[in-house]
Short mmCIF file of C-alpha atoms and ligand atoms in Angstrom, two decimals:
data_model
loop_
_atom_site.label_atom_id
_atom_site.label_comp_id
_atom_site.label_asym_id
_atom_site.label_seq_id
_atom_site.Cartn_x
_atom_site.Cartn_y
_atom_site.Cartn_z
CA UNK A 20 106.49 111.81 120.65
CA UNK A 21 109.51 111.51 123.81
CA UNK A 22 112.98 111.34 121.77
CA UNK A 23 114.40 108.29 123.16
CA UNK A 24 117.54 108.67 121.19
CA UNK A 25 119.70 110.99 120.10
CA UNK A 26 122.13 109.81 117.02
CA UNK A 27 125.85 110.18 118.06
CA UNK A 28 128.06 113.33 116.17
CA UNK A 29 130.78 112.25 115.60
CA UNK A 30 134.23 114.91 116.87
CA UNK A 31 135.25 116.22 113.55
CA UNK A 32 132.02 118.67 113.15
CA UNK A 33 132.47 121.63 114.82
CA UNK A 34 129.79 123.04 117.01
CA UNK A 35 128.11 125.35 114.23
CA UNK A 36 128.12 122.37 111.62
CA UNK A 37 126.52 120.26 114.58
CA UNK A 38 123.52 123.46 116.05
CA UNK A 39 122.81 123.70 111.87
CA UNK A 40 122.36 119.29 111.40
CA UNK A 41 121.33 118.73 115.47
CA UNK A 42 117.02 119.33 114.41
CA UNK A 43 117.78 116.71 112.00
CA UNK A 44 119.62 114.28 114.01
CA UNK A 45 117.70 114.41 117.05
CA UNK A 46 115.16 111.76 115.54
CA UNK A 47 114.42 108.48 117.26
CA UNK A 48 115.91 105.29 115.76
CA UNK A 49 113.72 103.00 117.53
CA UNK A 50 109.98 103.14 118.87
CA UNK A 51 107.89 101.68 122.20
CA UNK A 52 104.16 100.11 122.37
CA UNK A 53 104.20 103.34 124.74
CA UNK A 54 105.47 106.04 122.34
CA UNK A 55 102.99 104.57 119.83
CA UNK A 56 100.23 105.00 122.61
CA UNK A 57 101.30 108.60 123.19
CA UNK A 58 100.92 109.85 120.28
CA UNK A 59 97.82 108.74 119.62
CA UNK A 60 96.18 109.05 122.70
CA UNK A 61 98.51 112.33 123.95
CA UNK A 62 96.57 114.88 122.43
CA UNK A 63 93.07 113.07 123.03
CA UNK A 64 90.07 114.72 125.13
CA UNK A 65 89.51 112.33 127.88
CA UNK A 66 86.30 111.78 129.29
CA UNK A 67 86.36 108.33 131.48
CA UNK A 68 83.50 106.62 132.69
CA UNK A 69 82.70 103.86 135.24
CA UNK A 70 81.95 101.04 132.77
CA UNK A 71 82.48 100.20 129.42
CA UNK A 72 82.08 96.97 127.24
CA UNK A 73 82.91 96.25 123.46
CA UNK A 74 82.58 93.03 121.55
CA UNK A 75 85.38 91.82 118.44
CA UNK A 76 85.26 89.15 116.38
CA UNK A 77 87.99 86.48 115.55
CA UNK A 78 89.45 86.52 111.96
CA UNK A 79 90.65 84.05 109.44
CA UNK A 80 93.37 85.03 107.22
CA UNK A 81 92.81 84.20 103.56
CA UNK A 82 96.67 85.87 103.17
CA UNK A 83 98.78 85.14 106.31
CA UNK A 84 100.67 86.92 108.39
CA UNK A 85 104.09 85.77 108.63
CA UNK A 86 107.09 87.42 110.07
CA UNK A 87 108.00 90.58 111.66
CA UNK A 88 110.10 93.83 110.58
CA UNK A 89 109.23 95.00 114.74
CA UNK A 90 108.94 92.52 116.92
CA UNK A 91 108.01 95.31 119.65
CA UNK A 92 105.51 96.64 117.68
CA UNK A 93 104.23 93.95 116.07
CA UNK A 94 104.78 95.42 112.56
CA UNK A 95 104.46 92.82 109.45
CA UNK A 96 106.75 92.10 106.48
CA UNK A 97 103.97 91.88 104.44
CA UNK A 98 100.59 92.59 104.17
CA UNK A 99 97.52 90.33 105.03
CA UNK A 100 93.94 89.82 104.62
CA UNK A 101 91.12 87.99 106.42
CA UNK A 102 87.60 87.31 107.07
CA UNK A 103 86.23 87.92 110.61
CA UNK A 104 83.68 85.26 112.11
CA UNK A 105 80.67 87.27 112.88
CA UNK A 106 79.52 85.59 115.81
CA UNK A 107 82.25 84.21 117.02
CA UNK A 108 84.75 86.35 119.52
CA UNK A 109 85.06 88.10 122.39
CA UNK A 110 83.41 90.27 124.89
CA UNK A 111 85.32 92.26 127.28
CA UNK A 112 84.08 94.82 130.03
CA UNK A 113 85.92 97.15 131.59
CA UNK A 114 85.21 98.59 135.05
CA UNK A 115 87.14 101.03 137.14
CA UNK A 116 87.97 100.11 140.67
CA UNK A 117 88.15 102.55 143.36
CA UNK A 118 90.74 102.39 146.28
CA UNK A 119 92.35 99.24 144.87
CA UNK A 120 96.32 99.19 144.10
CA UNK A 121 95.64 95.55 141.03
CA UNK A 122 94.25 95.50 138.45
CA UNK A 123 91.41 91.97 138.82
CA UNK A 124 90.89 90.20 135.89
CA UNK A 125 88.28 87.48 134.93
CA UNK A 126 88.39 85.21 131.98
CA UNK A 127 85.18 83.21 131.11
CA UNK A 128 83.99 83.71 133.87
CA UNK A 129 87.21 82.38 136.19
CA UNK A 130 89.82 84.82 137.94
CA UNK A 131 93.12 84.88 136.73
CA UNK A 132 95.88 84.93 138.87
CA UNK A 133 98.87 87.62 138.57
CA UNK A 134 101.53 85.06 137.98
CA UNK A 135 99.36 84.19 134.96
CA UNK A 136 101.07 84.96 131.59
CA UNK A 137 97.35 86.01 130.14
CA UNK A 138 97.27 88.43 133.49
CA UNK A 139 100.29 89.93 132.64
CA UNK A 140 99.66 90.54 128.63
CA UNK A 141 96.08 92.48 130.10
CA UNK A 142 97.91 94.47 132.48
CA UNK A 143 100.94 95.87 129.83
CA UNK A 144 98.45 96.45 127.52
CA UNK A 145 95.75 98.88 130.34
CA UNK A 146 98.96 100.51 131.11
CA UNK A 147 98.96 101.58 127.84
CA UNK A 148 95.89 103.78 128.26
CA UNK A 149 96.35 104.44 132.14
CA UNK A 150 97.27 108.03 131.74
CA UNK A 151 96.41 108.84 135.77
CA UNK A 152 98.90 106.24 137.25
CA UNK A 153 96.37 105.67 139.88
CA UNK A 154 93.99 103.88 137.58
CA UNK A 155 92.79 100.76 138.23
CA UNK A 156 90.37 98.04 136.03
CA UNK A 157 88.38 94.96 137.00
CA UNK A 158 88.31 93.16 133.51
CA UNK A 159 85.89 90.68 132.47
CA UNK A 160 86.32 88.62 129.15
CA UNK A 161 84.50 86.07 127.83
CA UNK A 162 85.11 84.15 124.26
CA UNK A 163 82.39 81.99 122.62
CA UNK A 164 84.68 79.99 121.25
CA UNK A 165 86.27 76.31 122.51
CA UNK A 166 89.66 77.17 122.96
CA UNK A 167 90.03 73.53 121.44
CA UNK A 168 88.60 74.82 118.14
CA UNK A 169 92.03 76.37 117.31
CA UNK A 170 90.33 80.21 116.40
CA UNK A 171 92.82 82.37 117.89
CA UNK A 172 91.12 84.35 120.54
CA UNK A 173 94.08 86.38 120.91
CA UNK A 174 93.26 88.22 118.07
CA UNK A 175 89.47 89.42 119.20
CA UNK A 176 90.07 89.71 122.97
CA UNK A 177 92.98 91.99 122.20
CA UNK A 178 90.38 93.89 119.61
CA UNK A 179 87.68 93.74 122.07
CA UNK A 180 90.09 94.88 125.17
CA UNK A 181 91.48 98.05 123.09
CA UNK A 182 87.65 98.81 122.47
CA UNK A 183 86.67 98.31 125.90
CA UNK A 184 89.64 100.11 127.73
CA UNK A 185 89.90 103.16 125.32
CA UNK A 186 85.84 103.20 126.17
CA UNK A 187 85.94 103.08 130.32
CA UNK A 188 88.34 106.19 129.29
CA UNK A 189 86.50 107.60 127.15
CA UNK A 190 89.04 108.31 124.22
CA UNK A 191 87.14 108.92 121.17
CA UNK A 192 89.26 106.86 118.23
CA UNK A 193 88.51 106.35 115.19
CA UNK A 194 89.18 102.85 113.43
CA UNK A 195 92.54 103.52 112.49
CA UNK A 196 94.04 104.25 115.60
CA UNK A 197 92.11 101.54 117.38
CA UNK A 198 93.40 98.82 114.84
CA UNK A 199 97.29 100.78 115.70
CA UNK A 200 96.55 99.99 119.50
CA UNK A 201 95.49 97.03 119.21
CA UNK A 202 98.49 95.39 116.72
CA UNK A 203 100.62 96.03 119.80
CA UNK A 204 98.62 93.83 122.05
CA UNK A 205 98.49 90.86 119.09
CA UNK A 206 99.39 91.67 115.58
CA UNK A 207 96.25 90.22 114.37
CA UNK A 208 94.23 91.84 116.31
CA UNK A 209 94.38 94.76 114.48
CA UNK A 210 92.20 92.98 112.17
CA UNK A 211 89.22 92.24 114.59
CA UNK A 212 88.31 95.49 114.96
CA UNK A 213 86.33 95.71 111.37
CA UNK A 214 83.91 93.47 110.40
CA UNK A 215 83.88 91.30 106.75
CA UNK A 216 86.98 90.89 104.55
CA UNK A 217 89.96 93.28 106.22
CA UNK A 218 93.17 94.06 105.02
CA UNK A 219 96.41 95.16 107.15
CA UNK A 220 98.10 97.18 105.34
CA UNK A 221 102.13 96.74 106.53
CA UNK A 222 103.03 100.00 106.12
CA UNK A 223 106.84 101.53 106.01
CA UNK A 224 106.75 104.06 109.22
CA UNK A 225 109.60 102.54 111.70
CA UNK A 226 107.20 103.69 114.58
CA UNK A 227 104.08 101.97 112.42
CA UNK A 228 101.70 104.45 112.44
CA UNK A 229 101.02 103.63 109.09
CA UNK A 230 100.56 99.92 110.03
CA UNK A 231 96.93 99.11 110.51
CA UNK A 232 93.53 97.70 109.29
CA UNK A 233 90.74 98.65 106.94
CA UNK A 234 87.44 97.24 105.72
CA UNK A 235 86.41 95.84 102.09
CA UNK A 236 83.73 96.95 101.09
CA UNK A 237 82.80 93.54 99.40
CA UNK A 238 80.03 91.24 101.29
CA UNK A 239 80.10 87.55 100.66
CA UNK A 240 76.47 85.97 101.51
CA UNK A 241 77.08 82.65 100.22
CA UNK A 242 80.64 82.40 101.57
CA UNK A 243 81.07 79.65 104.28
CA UNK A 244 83.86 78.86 106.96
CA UNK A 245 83.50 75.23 107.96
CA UNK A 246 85.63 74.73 111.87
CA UNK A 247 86.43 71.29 112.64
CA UNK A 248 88.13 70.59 116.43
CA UNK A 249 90.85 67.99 115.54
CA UNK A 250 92.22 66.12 118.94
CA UNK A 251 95.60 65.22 119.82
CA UNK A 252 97.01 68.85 119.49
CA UNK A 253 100.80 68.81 119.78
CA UNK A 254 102.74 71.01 121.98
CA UNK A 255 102.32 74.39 120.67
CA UNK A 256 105.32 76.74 119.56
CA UNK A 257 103.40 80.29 119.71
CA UNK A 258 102.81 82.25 116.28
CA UNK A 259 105.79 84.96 118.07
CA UNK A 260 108.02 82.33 118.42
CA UNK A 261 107.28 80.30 114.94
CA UNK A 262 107.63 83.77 113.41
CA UNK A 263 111.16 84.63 114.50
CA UNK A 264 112.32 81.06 113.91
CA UNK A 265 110.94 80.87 109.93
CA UNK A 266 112.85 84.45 109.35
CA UNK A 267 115.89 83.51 110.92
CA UNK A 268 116.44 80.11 109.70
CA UNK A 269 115.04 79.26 106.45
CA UNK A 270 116.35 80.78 103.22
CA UNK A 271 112.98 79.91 101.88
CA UNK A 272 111.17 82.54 103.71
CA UNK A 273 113.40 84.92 101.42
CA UNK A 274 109.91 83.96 98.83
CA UNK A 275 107.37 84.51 101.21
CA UNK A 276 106.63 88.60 101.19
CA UNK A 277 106.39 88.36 97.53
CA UNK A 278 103.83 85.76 96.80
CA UNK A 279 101.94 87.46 99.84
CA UNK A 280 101.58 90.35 98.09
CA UNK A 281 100.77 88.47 94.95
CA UNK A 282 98.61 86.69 96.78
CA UNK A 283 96.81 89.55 98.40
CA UNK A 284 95.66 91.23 94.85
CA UNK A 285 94.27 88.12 93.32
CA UNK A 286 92.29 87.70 96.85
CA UNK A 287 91.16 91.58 96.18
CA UNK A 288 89.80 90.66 92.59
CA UNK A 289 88.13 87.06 93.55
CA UNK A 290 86.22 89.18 96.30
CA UNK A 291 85.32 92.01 93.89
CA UNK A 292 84.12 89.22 91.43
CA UNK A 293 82.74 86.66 93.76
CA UNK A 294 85.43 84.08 91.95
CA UNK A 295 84.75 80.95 94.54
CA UNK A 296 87.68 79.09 92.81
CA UNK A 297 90.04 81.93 92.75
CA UNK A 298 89.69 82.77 96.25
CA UNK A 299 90.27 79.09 97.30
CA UNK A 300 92.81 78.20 95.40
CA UNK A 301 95.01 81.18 96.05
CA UNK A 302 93.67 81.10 99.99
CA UNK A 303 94.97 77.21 100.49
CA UNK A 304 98.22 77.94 98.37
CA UNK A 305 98.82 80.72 100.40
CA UNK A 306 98.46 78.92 103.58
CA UNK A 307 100.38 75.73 102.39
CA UNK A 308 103.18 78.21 101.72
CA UNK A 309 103.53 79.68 104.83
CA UNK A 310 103.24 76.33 106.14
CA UNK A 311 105.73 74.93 103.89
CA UNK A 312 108.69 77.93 105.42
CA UNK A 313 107.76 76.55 108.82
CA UNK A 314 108.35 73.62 107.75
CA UNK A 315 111.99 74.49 106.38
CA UNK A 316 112.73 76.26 109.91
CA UNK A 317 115.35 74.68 111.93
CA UNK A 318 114.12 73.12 114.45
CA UNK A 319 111.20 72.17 111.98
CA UNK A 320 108.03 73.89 112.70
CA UNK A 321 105.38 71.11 111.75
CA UNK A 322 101.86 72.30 113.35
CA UNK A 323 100.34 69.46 111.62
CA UNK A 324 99.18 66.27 113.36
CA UNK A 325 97.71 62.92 111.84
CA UNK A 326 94.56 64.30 112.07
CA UNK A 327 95.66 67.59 110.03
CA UNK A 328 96.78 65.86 107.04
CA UNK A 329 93.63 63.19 107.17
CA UNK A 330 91.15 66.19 106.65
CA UNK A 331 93.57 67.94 104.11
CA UNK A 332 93.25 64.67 102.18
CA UNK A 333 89.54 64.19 102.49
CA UNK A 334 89.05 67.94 100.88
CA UNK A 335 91.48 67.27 98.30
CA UNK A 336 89.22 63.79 97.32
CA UNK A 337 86.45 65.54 97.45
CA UNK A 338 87.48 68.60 94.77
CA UNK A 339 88.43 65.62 92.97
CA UNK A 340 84.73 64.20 92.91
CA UNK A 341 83.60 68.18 92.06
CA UNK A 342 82.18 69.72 95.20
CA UNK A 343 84.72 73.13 95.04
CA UNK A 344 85.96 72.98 98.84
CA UNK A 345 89.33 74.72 100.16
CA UNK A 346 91.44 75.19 103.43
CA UNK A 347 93.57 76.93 105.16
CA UNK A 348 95.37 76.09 108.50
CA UNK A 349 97.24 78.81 111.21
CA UNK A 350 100.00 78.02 113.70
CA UNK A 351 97.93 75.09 115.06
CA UNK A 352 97.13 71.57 114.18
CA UNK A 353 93.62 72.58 112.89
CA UNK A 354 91.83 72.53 109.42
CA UNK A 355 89.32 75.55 107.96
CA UNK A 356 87.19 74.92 105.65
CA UNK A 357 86.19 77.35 102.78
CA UNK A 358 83.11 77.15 100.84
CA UNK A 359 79.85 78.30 99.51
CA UNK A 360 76.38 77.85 100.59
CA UNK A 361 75.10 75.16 97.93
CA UNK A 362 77.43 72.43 99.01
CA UNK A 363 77.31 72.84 102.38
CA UNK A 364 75.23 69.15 102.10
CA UNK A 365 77.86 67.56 100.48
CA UNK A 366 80.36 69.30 103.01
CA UNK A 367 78.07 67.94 106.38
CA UNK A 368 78.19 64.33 104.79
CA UNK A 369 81.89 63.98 104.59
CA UNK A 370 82.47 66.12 107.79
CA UNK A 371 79.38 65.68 110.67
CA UNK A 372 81.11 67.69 113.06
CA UNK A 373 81.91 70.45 111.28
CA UNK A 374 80.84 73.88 112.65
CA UNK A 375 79.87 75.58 109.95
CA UNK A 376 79.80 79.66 110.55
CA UNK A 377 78.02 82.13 107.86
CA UNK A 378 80.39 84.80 107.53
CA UNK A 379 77.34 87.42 106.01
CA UNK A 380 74.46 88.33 106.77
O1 PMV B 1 98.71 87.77 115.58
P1 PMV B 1 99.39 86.51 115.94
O2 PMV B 1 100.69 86.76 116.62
O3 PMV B 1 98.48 85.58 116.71
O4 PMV B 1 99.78 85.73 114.56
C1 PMV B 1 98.83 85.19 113.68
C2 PMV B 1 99.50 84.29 112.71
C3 PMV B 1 98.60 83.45 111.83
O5 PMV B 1 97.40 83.12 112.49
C4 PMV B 1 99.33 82.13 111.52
C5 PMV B 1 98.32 84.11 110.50
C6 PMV B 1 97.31 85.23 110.49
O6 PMV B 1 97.46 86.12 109.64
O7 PMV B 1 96.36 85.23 111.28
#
C-alpha cells in the first residue's frame, strides 16, 4: 500500500518524541480505486493470456443502496441485499492487442468512440489491472437486456468486465476481492459477481477492503421477478448524483441507514423461512423509503412518471383482491414486480407485457 499522506507534526515535539510516534503517524488518511487495486493485485502471480471472457448477471436489490461514506471508492452507508437475474446480464471479452497505443471497445456489438463517457469508465477501470503500462485490450460487451427495461447494466458489465480483465491477466481472485474490484467500477456491481440472494456487507475499513459481497446460501424456486418497460422515461439524474443530493439535502435521510439495516435482517429471516409476505412487504417498504428521501432532496428527486404510479396502483388493487404481489423501483421510472410461481396467471392477466424472469433453477 503507497503512503499518500503523511499526517502533519506539529513544532512543539521534539525530534525523539516525533522518530518514537512517526511509524504511527505515517498512515494514509485517504485511499485511491488504484491503492485498492494494488493491494490486491500487488502481490498476485500473473499469468496473462490472449483472451478471456466472463459472464455477470444484473441484480435487484430487495434492501437498497443509498448513499455513500466514499464517493471514490464507492463505499456504502449501509448495507444491502439483492437477487441477481439469472439470465439476464452481461458478457464481456477481453482480448489483448498487440502494437496498438488504445484501448478499442465494442458495446452490443457497435464501437464506441473515445469521447464516449461509457469509453472512458472501461478504460479507468483496465488501467486498474494494466500492471505493464504497455497493455492494451479490445473489449467486447454485450447485455441481453433492453436498455429500456430499466435493469441497470452497469452493475453486471462492471461484474462481468472485472471477471473478464482480471482473466486476459490471469490474476487468480477469489470472490472477495473480485466483488472489492468491481465496487470501484459501480458500487453495485460488487453484487453481480455471486449468483442468488447477495449481501454487501458495508464494512468500516476507510480504504474498504472490508466492503464487499457474499452469497446466501438460501435458493428461492418459486420466487418470481416480473419486468415491465414503462415509456415516457424522464430525464435521468444518475444513482451517483441522486446519491450525493439525498445525503446532502434532506434531514430525512438521517432515518435511512437504520431501517436498512432493520430492513436487511427481516429480509435474512423471510429468505431462511420462505416468508412470501415478509419479504414483500419489507422489500416495497424499503424501496418506497428510499424513494420517499429522494423525494425530500432539494431539487426533488422524483424518478416516478405517470406510468410509475399507474402500475404501483394496479399491484396495490390487486393485494387488495388477494393475489400477494409486491414492488420495488431503483433510480428510474420503472416498476419490479415480486412474486411467487402460483399467481403468476393472475399476474399475466393484469400485466400482458410483463417479462417475467425465474430467479432459480
Ligand atoms: O451501483 P449504482 O451506482 O448503480 O447504484 C444503485 C442504486 C440502486 O439501484 C437505486 C439501489 C441498489 O441497491 O441497486
Amino acid at each position: 500500500m503507497s503512503v499518500r499522506w503523511v499526517m502533519p507534526v506539529p513544532g512543539y515535539l521534539d525530534s525523539s518524541v516525533f522518530l518514537f510516534l512517526f511509524p504511527l503517524l505515517e498512515c494514509p488518511l485517504t485511499f485511491s480505486r488504484v491503492d485498492v487495486a494494488r493491494s490486491l493485485l500487488g502481490d498476485c502471480e500473473y499469468r496473462p493470456v490472449d483472451v478471456f471472457e466472463a459472464w455477470a448477471p444484473v441484480n435487484i436489490a430487495l434492501c437498497k443502496y443509498w448513499g455513500k461514506r466514499d464517493a471514490a471508492l464507492n463505499l456504502p452507508v449501509n448495507d444491502s441485499l439483492s437477487v441477481a437475474l439469472p439470465d439476464k446480464g452481461t458478457r464481456t471479452r477481453v482480448t489483448r492487442l498487440q502494437g496498438e497505443s488504445k484501448d478499442i471497445v465494442f458495446l452490443n456489438d457497435q464501437p464506441v468512440s473515445e469521447a464516449d463517457g461509457f469509453y472512458q469508465k472501461v478504460v479507468a477501470h483496465l488501467n486498474l489491472f494494466r500492471l505493464d503500462r504497455g497493455d492494451r485490450f479490445r473489449i467486447d460487451t454485450v447485455n441481453n437486456i433492453a436498455t429500456a427495461a430499466g435493469l441497470a447494466s452497469s452493475a453486471s458489465g462492471f461484474a462481468a468486465l472485472t471477471r473478464a480483465t482480471a482473466g486476459v491477466q490471469g490474476f487468480n481472485l477469489d470472490g472477495k476481492a473480485l466483488s472489492i474490484l468491481a465496487r470501484v467500477g459501480s458500487g453495485s456491481a460488487c453484487r453481480s459477481v455471486f449468483d442468488g440472494f447477495v449481501r454487501w456487507h458495508k464494512g468500516e475499513a476507510v480504504d474498504g477492503m472490508d466492503s464487499c459481497a457474499a452469497p446466501l446460501s438460501q435458493v428461492w424456486p418459486g420466487l418470481r421477478l416480473g419486468v415491465l418497460t414503462l415509456t415516457g422515461a424522464a430525464k435521468k439524474v444518475g444513482s451517483r448524483e441522486g446519491m450525493a443530493r439525498t445525503v446532502e439535502t434532506t434531514p430525512l435521510y438521517s432515518a435511512w441507514p437504520a431501517q436498512a439495516e432493520a430492513d436487511i435482517a427481516i429480509l435474512e429471516q423471510a429468505i431462511v423461512d420462505r416468508d412470501f409476505e415478509l419479504l414483500g412487504v419489507t422489500a416495497e417498504h424499503n424501496a418506497m423509503t428510499m424513494h420517499a428521501t429522494m423525494i425530500a432532496s432539494w431539487p426533488p428527486l422524483l424518478y416516478w412518471e405517470p406510468e410509475s404510479v399507474a402500475v404501483m396502483q394496479k399491484v396495490w388493487q390487486l393485494r387488495k383482491d388477494g393475489v400477494p404481489v409486491y414492488l420495488t423501483m431503483d433510480a428510474g421510472p420503472n416498476v419490479k414486480l415480486l412474486f411467487e410461481s402460483p399467481v403468476e396467471d393472475s399476474i399475466r392477466q393484469v400485466f400482458p407485457d410483463v417479462e417475467v424472469v425465474k430467479l432459480f433453477p
